[in-house]
PDB file of C-alpha atoms in Angstrom:
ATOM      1  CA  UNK A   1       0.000   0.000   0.000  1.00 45.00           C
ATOM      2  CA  UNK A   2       1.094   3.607  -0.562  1.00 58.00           C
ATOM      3  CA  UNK A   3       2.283   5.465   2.368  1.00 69.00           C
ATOM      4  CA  UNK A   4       0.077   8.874   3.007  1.00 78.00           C
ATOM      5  CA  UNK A   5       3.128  10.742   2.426  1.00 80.00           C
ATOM      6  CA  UNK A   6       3.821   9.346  -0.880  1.00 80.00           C
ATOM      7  CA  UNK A   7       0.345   9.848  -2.027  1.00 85.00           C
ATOM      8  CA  UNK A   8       0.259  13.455  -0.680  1.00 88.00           C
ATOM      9  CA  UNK A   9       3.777  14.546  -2.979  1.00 87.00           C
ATOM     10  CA  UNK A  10       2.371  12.717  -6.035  1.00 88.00           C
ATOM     11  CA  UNK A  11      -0.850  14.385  -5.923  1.00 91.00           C
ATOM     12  CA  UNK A  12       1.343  17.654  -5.161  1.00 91.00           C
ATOM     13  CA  UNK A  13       2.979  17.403  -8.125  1.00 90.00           C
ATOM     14  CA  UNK A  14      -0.349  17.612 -10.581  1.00 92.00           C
ATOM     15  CA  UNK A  15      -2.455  20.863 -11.192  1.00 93.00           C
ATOM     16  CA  UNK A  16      -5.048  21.809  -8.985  1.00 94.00           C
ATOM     17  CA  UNK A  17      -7.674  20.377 -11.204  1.00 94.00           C
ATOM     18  CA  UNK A  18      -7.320  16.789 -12.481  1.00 93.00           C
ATOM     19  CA  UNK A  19      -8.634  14.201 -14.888  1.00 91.00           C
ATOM     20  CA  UNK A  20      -9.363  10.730 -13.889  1.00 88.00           C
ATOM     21  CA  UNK A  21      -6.196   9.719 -16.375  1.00 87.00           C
ATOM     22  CA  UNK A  22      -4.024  11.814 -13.934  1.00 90.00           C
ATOM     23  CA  UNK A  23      -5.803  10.518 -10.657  1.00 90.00           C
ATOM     24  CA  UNK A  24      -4.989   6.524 -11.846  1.00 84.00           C
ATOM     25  CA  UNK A  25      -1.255   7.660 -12.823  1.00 85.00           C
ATOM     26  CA  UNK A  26      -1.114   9.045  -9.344  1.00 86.00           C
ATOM     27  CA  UNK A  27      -2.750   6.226  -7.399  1.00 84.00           C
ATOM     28  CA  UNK A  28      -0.520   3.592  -9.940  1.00 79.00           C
ATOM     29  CA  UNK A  29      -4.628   2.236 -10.777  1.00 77.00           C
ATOM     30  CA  UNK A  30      -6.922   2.052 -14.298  1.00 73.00           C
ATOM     31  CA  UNK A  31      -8.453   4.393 -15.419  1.00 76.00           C
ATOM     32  CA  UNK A  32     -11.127   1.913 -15.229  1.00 70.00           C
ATOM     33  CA  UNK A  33     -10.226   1.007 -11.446  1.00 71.00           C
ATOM     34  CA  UNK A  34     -10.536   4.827 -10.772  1.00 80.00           C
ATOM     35  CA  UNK A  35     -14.074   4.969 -12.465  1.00 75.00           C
ATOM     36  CA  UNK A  36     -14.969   2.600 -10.415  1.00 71.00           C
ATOM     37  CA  UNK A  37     -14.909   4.828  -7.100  1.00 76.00           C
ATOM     38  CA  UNK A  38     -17.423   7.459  -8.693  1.00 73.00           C
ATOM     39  CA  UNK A  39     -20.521   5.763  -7.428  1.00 57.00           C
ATOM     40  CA  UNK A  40     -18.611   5.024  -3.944  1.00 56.00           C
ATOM     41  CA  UNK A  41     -19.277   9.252  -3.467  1.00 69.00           C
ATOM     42  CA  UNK A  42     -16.288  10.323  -5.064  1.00 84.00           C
ATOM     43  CA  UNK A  43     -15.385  14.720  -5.216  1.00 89.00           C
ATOM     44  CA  UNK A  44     -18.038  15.880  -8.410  1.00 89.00           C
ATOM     45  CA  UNK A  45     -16.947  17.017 -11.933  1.00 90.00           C
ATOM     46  CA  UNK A  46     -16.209  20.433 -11.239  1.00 92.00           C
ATOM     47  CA  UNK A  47     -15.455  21.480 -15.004  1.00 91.00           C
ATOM     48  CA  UNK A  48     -13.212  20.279 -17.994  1.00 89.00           C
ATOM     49  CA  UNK A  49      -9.875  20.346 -19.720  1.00 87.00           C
ATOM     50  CA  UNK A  50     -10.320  19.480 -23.620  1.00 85.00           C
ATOM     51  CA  UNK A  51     -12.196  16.798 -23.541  1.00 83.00           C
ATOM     52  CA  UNK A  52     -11.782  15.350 -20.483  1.00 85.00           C
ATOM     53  CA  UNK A  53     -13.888  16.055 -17.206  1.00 89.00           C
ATOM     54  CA  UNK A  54     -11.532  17.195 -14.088  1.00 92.00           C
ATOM     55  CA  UNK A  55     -12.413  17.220 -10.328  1.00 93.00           C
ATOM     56  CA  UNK A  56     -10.349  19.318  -7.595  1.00 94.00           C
ATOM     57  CA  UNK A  57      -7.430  17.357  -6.534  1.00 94.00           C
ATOM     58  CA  UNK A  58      -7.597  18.492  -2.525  1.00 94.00           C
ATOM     59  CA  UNK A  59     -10.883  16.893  -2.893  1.00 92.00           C
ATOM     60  CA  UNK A  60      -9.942  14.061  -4.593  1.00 91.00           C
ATOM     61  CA  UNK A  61      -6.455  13.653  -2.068  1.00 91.00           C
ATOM     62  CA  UNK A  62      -8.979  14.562   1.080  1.00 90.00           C
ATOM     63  CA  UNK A  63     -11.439  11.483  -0.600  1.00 87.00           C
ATOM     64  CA  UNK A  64      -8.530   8.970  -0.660  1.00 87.00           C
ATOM     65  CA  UNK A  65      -6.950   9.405   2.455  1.00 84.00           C
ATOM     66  CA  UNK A  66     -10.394   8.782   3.791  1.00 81.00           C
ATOM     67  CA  UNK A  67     -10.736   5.591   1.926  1.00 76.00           C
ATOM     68  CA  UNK A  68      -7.537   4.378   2.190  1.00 69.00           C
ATOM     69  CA  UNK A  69      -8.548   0.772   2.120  1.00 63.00           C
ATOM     70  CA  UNK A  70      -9.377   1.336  -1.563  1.00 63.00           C
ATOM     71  CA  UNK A  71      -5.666   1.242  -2.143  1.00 64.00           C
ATOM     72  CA  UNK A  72      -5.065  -1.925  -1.229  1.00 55.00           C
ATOM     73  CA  UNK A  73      -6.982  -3.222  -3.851  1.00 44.00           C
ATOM     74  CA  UNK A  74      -5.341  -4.782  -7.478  1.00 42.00           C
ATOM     75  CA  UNK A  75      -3.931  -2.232  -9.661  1.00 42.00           C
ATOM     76  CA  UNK A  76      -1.927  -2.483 -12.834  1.00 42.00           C
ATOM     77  CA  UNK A  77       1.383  -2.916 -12.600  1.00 41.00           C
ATOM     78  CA  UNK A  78       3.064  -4.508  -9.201  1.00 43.00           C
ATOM     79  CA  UNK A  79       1.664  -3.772  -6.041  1.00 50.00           C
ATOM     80  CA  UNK A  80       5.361  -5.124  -5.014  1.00 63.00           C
ATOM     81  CA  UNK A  81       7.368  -3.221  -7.178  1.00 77.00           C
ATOM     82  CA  UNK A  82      10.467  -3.546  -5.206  1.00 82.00           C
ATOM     83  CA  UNK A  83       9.664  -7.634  -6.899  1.00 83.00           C
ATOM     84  CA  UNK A  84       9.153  -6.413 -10.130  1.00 85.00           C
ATOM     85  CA  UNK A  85      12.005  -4.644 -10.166  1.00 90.00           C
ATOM     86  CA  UNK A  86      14.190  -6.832  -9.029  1.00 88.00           C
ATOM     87  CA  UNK A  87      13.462  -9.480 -11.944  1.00 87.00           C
ATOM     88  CA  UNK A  88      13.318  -6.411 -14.374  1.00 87.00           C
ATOM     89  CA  UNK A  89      15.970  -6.914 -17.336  1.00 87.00           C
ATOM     90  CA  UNK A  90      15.722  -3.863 -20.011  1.00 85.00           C
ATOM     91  CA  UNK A  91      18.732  -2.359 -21.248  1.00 81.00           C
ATOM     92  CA  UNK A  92      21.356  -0.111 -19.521  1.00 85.00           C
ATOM     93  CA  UNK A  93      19.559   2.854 -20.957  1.00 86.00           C
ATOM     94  CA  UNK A  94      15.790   3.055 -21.239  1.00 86.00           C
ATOM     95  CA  UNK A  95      12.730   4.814 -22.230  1.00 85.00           C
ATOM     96  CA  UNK A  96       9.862   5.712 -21.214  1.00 84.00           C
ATOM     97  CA  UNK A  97       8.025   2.748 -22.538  1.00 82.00           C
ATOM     98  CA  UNK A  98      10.821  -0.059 -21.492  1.00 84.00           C
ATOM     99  CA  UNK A  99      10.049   0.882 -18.200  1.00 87.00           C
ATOM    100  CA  UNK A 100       6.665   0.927 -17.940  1.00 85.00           C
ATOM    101  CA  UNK A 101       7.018  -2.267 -19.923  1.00 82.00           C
ATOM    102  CA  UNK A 102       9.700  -3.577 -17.161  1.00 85.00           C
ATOM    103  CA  UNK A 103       7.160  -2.701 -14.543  1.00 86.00           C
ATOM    104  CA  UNK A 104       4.582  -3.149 -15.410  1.00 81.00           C
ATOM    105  CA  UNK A 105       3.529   0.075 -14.386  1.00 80.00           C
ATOM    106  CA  UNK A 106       1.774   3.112 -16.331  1.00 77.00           C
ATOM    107  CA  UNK A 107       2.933   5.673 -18.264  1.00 77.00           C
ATOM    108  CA  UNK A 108       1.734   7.901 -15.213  1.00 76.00           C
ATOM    109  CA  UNK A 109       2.794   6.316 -13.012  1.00 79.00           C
ATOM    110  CA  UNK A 110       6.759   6.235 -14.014  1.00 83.00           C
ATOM    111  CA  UNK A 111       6.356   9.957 -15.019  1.00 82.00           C
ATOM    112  CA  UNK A 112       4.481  11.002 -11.233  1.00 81.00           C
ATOM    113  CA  UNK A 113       8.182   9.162  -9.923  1.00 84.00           C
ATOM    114  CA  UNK A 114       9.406  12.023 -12.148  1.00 85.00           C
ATOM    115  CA  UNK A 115       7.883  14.958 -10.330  1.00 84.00           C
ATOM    116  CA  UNK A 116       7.392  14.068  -6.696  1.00 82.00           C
ATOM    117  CA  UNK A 117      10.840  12.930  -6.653  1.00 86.00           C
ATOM    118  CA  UNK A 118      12.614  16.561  -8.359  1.00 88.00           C
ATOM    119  CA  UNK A 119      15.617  17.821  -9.135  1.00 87.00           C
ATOM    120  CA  UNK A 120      17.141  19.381  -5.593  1.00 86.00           C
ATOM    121  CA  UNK A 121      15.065  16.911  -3.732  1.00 85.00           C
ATOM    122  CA  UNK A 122      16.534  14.727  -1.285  1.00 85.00           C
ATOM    123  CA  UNK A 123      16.844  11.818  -3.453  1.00 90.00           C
ATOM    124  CA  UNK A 124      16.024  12.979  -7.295  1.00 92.00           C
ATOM    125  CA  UNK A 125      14.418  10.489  -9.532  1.00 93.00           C
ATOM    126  CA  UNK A 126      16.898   9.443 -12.069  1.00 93.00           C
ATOM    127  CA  UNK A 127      17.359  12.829 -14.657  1.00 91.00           C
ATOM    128  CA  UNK A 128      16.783  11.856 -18.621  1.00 87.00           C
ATOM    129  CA  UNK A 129      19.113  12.692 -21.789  1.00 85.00           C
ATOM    130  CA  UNK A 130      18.330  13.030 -24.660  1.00 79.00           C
ATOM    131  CA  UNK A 131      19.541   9.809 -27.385  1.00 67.00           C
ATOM    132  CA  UNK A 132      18.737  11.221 -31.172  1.00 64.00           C
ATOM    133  CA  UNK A 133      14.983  11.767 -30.477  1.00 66.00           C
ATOM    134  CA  UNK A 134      14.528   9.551 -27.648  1.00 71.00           C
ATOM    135  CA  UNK A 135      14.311  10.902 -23.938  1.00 81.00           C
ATOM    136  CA  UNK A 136      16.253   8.412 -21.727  1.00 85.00           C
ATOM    137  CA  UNK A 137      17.176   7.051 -18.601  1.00 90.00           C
ATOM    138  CA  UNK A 138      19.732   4.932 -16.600  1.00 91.00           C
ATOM    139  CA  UNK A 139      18.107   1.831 -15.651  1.00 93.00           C
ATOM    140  CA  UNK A 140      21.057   1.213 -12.954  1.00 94.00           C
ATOM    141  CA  UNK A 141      20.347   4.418 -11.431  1.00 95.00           C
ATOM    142  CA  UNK A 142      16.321   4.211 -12.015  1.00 95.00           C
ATOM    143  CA  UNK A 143      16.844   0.968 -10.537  1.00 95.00           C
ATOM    144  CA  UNK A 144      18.183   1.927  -7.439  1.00 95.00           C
ATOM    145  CA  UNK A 145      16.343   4.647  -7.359  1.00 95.00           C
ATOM    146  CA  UNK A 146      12.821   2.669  -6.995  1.00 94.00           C
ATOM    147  CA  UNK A 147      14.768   0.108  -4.457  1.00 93.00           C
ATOM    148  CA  UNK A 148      15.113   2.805  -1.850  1.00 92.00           C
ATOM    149  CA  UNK A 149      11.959   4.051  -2.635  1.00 86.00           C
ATOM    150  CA  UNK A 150      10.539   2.331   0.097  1.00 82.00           C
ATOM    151  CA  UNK A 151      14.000   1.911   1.846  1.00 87.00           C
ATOM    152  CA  UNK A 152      14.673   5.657   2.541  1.00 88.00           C
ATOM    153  CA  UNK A 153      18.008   6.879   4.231  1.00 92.00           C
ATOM    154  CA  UNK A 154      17.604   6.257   8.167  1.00 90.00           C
ATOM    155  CA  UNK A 155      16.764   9.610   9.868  1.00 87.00           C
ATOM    156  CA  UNK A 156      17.975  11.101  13.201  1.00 84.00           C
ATOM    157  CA  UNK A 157      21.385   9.990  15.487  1.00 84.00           C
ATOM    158  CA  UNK A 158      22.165   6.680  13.017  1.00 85.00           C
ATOM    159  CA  UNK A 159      25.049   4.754  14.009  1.00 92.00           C
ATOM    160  CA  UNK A 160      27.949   4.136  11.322  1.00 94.00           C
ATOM    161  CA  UNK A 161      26.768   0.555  11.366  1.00 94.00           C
ATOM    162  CA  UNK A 162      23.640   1.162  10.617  1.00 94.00           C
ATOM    163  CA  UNK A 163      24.187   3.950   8.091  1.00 95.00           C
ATOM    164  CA  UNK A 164      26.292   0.768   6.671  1.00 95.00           C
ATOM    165  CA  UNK A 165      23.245  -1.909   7.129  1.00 95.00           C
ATOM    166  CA  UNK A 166      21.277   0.677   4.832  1.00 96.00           C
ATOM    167  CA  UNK A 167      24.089   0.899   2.406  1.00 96.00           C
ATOM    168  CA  UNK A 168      24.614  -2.364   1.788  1.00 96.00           C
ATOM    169  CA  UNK A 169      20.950  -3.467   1.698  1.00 94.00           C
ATOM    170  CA  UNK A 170      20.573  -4.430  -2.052  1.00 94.00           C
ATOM    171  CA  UNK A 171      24.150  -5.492  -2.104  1.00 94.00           C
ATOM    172  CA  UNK A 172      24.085  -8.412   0.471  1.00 93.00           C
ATOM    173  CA  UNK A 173      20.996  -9.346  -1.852  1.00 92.00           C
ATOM    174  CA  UNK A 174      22.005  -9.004  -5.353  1.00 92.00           C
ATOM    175  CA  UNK A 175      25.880  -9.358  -5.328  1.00 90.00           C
ATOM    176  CA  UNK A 176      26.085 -12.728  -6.919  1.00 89.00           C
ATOM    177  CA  UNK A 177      23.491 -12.492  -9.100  1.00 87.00           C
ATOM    178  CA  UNK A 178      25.203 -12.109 -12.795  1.00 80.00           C
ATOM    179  CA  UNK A 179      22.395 -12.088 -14.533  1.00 82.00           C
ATOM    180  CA  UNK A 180      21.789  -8.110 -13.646  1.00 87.00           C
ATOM    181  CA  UNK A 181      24.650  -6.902 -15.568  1.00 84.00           C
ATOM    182  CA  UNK A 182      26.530  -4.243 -15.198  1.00 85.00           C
ATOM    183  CA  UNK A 183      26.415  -0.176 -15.318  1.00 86.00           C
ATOM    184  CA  UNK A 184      28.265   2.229 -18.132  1.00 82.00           C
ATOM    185  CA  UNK A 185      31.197   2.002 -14.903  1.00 86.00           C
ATOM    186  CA  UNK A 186      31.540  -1.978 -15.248  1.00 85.00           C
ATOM    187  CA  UNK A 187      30.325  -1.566 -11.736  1.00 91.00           C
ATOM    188  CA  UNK A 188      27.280  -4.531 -10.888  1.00 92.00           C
ATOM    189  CA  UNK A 189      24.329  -3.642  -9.990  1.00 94.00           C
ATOM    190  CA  UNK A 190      24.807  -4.517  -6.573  1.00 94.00           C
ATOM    191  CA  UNK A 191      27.625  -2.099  -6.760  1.00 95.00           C
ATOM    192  CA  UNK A 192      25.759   0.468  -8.274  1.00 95.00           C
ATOM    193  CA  UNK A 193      23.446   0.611  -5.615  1.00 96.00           C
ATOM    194  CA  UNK A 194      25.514   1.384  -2.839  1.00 96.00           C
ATOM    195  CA  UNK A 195      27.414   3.841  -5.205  1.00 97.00           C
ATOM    196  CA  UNK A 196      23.621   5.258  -5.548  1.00 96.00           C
ATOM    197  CA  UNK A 197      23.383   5.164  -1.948  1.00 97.00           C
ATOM    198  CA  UNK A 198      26.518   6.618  -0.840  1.00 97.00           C
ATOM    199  CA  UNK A 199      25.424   9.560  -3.126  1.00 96.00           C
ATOM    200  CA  UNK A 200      22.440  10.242  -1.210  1.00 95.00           C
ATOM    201  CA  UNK A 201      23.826   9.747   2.113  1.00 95.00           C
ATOM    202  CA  UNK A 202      26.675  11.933   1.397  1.00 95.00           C
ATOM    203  CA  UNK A 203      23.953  14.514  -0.071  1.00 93.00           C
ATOM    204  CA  UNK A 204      22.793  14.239   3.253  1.00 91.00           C
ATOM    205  CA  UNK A 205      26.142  15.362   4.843  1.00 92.00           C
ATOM    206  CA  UNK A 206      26.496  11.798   6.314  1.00 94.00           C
ATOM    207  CA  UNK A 207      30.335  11.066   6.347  1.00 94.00           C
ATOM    208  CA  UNK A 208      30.617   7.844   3.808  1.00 96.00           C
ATOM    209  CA  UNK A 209      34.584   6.684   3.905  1.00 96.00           C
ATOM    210  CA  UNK A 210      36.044   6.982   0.699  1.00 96.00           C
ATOM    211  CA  UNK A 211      38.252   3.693   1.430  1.00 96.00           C
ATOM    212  CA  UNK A 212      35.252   1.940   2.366  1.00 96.00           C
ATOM    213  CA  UNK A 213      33.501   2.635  -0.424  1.00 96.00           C
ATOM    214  CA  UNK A 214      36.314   1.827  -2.737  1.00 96.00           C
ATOM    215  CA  UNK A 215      36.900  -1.510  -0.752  1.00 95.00           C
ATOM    216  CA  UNK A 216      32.928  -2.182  -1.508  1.00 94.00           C
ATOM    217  CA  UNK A 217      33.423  -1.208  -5.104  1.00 94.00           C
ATOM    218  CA  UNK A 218      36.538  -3.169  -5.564  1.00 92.00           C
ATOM    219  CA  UNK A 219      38.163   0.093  -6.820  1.00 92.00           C
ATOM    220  CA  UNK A 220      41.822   1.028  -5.784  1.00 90.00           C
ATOM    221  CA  UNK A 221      41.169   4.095  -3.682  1.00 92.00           C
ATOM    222  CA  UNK A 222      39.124   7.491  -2.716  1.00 93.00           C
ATOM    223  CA  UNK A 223      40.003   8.837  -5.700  1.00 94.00           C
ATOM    224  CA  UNK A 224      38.192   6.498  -8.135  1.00 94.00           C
ATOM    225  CA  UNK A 225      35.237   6.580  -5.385  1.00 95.00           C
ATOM    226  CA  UNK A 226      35.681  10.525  -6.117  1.00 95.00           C
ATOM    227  CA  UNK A 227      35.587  10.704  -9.819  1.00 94.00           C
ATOM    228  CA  UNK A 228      32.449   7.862 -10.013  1.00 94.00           C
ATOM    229  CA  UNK A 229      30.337  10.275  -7.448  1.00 94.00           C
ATOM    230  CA  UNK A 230      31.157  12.948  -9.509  1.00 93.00           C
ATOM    231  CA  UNK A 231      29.876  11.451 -12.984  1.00 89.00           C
ATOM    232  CA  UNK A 232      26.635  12.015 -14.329  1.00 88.00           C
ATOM    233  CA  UNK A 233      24.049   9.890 -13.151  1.00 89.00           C
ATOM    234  CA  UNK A 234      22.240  10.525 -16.823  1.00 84.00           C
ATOM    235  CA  UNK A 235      23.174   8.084 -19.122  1.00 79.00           C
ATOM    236  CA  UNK A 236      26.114   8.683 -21.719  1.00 70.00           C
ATOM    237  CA  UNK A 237      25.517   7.898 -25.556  1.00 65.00           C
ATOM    238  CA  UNK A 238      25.958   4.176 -25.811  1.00 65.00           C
ATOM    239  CA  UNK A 239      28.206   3.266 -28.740  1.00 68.00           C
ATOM    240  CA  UNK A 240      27.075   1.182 -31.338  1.00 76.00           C
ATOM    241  CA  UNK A 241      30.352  -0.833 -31.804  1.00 82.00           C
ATOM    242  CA  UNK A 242      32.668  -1.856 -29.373  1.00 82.00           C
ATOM    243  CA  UNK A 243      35.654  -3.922 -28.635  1.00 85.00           C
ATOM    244  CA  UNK A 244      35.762  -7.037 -26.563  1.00 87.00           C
ATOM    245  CA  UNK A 245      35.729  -5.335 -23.033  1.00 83.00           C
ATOM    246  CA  UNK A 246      33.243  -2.630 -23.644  1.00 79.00           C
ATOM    247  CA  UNK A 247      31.033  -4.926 -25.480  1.00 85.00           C
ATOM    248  CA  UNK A 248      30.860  -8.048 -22.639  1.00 84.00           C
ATOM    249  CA  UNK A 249      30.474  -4.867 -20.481  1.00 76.00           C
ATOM    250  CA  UNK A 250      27.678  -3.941 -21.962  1.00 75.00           C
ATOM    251  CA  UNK A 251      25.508  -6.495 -23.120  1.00 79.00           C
ATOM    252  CA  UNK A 252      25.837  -8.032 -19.636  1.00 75.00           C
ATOM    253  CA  UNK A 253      28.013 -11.294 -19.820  1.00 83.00           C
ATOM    254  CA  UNK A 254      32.056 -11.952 -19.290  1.00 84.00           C
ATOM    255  CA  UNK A 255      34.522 -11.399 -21.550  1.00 86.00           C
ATOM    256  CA  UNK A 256      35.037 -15.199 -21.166  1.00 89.00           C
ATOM    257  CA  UNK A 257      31.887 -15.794 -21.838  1.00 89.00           C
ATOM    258  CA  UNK A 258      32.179 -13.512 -25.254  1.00 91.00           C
ATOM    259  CA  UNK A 259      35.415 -14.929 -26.721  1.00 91.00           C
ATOM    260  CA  UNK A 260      33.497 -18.568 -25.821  1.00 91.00           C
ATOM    261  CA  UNK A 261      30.593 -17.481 -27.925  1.00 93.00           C
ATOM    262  CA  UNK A 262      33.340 -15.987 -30.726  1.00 93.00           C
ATOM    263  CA  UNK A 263      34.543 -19.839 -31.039  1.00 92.00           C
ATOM    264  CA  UNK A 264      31.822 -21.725 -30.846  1.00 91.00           C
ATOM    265  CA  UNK A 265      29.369 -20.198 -32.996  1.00 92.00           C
ATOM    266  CA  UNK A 266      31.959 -19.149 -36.279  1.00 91.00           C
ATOM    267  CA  UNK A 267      31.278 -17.812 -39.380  1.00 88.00           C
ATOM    268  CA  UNK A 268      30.007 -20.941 -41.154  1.00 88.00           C
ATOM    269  CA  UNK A 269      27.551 -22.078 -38.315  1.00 89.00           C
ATOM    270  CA  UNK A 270      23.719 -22.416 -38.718  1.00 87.00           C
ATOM    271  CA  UNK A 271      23.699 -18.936 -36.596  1.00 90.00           C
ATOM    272  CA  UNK A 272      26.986 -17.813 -36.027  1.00 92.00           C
ATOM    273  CA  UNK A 273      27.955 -14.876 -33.663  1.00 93.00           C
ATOM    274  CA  UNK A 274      27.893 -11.409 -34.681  1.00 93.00           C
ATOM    275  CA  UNK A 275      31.734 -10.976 -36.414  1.00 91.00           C
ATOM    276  CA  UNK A 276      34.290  -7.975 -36.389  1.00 89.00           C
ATOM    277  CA  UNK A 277      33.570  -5.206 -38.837  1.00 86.00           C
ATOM    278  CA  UNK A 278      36.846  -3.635 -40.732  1.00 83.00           C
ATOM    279  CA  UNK A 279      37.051  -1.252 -37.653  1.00 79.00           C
ATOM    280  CA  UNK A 280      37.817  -4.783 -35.228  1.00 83.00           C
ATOM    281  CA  UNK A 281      34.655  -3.752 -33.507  1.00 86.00           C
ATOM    282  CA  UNK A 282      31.215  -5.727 -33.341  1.00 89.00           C
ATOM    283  CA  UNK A 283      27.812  -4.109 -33.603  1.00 87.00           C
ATOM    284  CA  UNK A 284      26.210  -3.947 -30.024  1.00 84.00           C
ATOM    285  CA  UNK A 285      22.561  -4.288 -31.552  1.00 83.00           C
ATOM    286  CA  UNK A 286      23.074  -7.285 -33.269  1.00 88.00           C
ATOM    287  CA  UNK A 287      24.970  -9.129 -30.123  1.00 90.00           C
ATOM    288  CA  UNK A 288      21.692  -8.427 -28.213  1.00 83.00           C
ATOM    289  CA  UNK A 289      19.935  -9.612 -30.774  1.00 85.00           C
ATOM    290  CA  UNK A 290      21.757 -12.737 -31.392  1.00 90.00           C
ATOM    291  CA  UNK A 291      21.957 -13.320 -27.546  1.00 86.00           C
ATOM    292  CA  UNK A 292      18.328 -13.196 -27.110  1.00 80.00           C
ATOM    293  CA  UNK A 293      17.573 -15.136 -30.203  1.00 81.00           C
ATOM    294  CA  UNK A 294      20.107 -18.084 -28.969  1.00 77.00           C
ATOM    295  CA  UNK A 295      19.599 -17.478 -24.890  1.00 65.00           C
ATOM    296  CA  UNK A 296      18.647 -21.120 -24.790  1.00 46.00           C
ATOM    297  CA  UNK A 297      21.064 -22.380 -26.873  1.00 53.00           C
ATOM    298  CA  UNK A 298      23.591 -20.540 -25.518  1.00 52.00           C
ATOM    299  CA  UNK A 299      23.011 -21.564 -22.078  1.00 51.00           C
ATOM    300  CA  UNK A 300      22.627 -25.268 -22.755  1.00 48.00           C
ATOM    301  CA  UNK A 301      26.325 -25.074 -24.658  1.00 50.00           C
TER     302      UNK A 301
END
């Protein structure tokens, strides 16, 4: 269920008048499961916007709050989403519509993350960039993001081991898992999130040790920890060829795994593996695409 305070910045975000589109994105429902509360003596029509009919939204927020029990009901998308996310697997960089494919979750919905979670806010959702015509985001950092969003940085006199417990939450969790891949860094997800975390606790004017972090990170000292806090957390244009490294890197497996692929599936083979171009470098598009074509076969070989 949504916490009051989380339902009170959402609806915050939105204009003062509001269409029953906007109140489902809000309240992650239908707009079909939101219809459904008009005969239960939901706020009036009160005017319109285009087309569509919109009701105040204090009276719609005051409504809700009152009914709160409605919000445990079925809604599209997750009602866990820390589950969903966590067997999510789009691409390092994603758009609107892979995540709200990922999550199951409504175009609303991901966008209302958007703007109760600002720029200068405690902990920002994820910022977009702009890929050709495209407006993206970092799934390791969106990831994260919607892991502590229910897992918020412990308030008041916190202890360094606790500040550390919180830090290292998804991390004990999700460090073995090499499915998840890895971030633009080559840092796992698991590492990415405390990198995530350390940002916001540090944001926070918590004191994070640099050779901690670096030990966590398996990085060689403060100074790497430095210049990875200080990168962009909006995605970087992704190449479209790449060498061995890069490419393993970014398509999620080893490099062992790669060069494997490289000599059993040759040029000759019923499906062989995406070669070298003249440049030495393979296409990153058509590695996903063979990988997900051949998943099975690949991990039967």
């Amino acid at each position: 269920m949504t916490t009051h305070k989380a339902l009170k910045e959402r609806f915050a975000a939105l204009p003062d008048r509001i269409t029953v589109e906007e109140i489902a994105g809000a309240t992650f429902r239908k707009v079909t499961g939101v219809q459904n509360w008009i005969d239960e003596g939901f706020p009036p029509v009160v005017g319109k916007r285009g087309r569509a009919v919109v009701r105040e939204r204090d009276a719609v927020l005051t409504w809700l709050l009152e009914h709160e029990n409605l919000l445990r009901e079925r809604r599209p998308g997750p009602r866990d989403i820390t589950g969903q996310v966590r067997i999510a697997r789009p691409g390092r960089v994603v758009t609107l519509a892979d995540l709200t494919n990922a999550l199951g979750v409504t175009r609303w919905a991901v966008t209302h993350y958007a703007k109760a979670a600002p720029e200068g806010s405690a902990d920002p959702f994820p910022p977009y960039t702009t890929h050709g015509r495209q407006s993206v985001r970092s799934w390791p950092a969106v990831r994260s993001w919607l892991l502590r969003r229910n897992d918020a940085l412990p308030q008041g006199d916190t202890s360094w081991e606790d500040l550390q417990k919180w830090l290292l939450a998804v991390y004990e969790v999700d460090k073995d898992d090499e499915s998840l891949g890895h971030d633009e860094h080559g840092l796992t997800m698991a590492q990415r999130d405390v990198l995530e975390r350390v940002r916001v606790a540090k944001a926070d004017r918590r004191r994070v040790p640099a050779e901690w972090t670096a030990e966590v990170l398996g990085l060689s000292g403060p100074k790497d920890v430095a210049r990875l806090l200080a990168a962009p957390v909006a995605p970087a244009p992704l190449a479209e060829r790449l060498g061995p490294a890069a490419l393993a890197r970014e398509v999620g497996i080893s490099e062992r795994s790669l060069a494997g692929y490289v000599d059993r599936y040759p040029v000759g083979c019923a499906d062989p593996f995406p070669a070298k171009g003249d440049d030495g470098l393979r296409s990153v598009a058509d590695v996903r695409a063979w990988l997900a074509r051949t998943g099975p076969l690949v991990q039967g070989s």
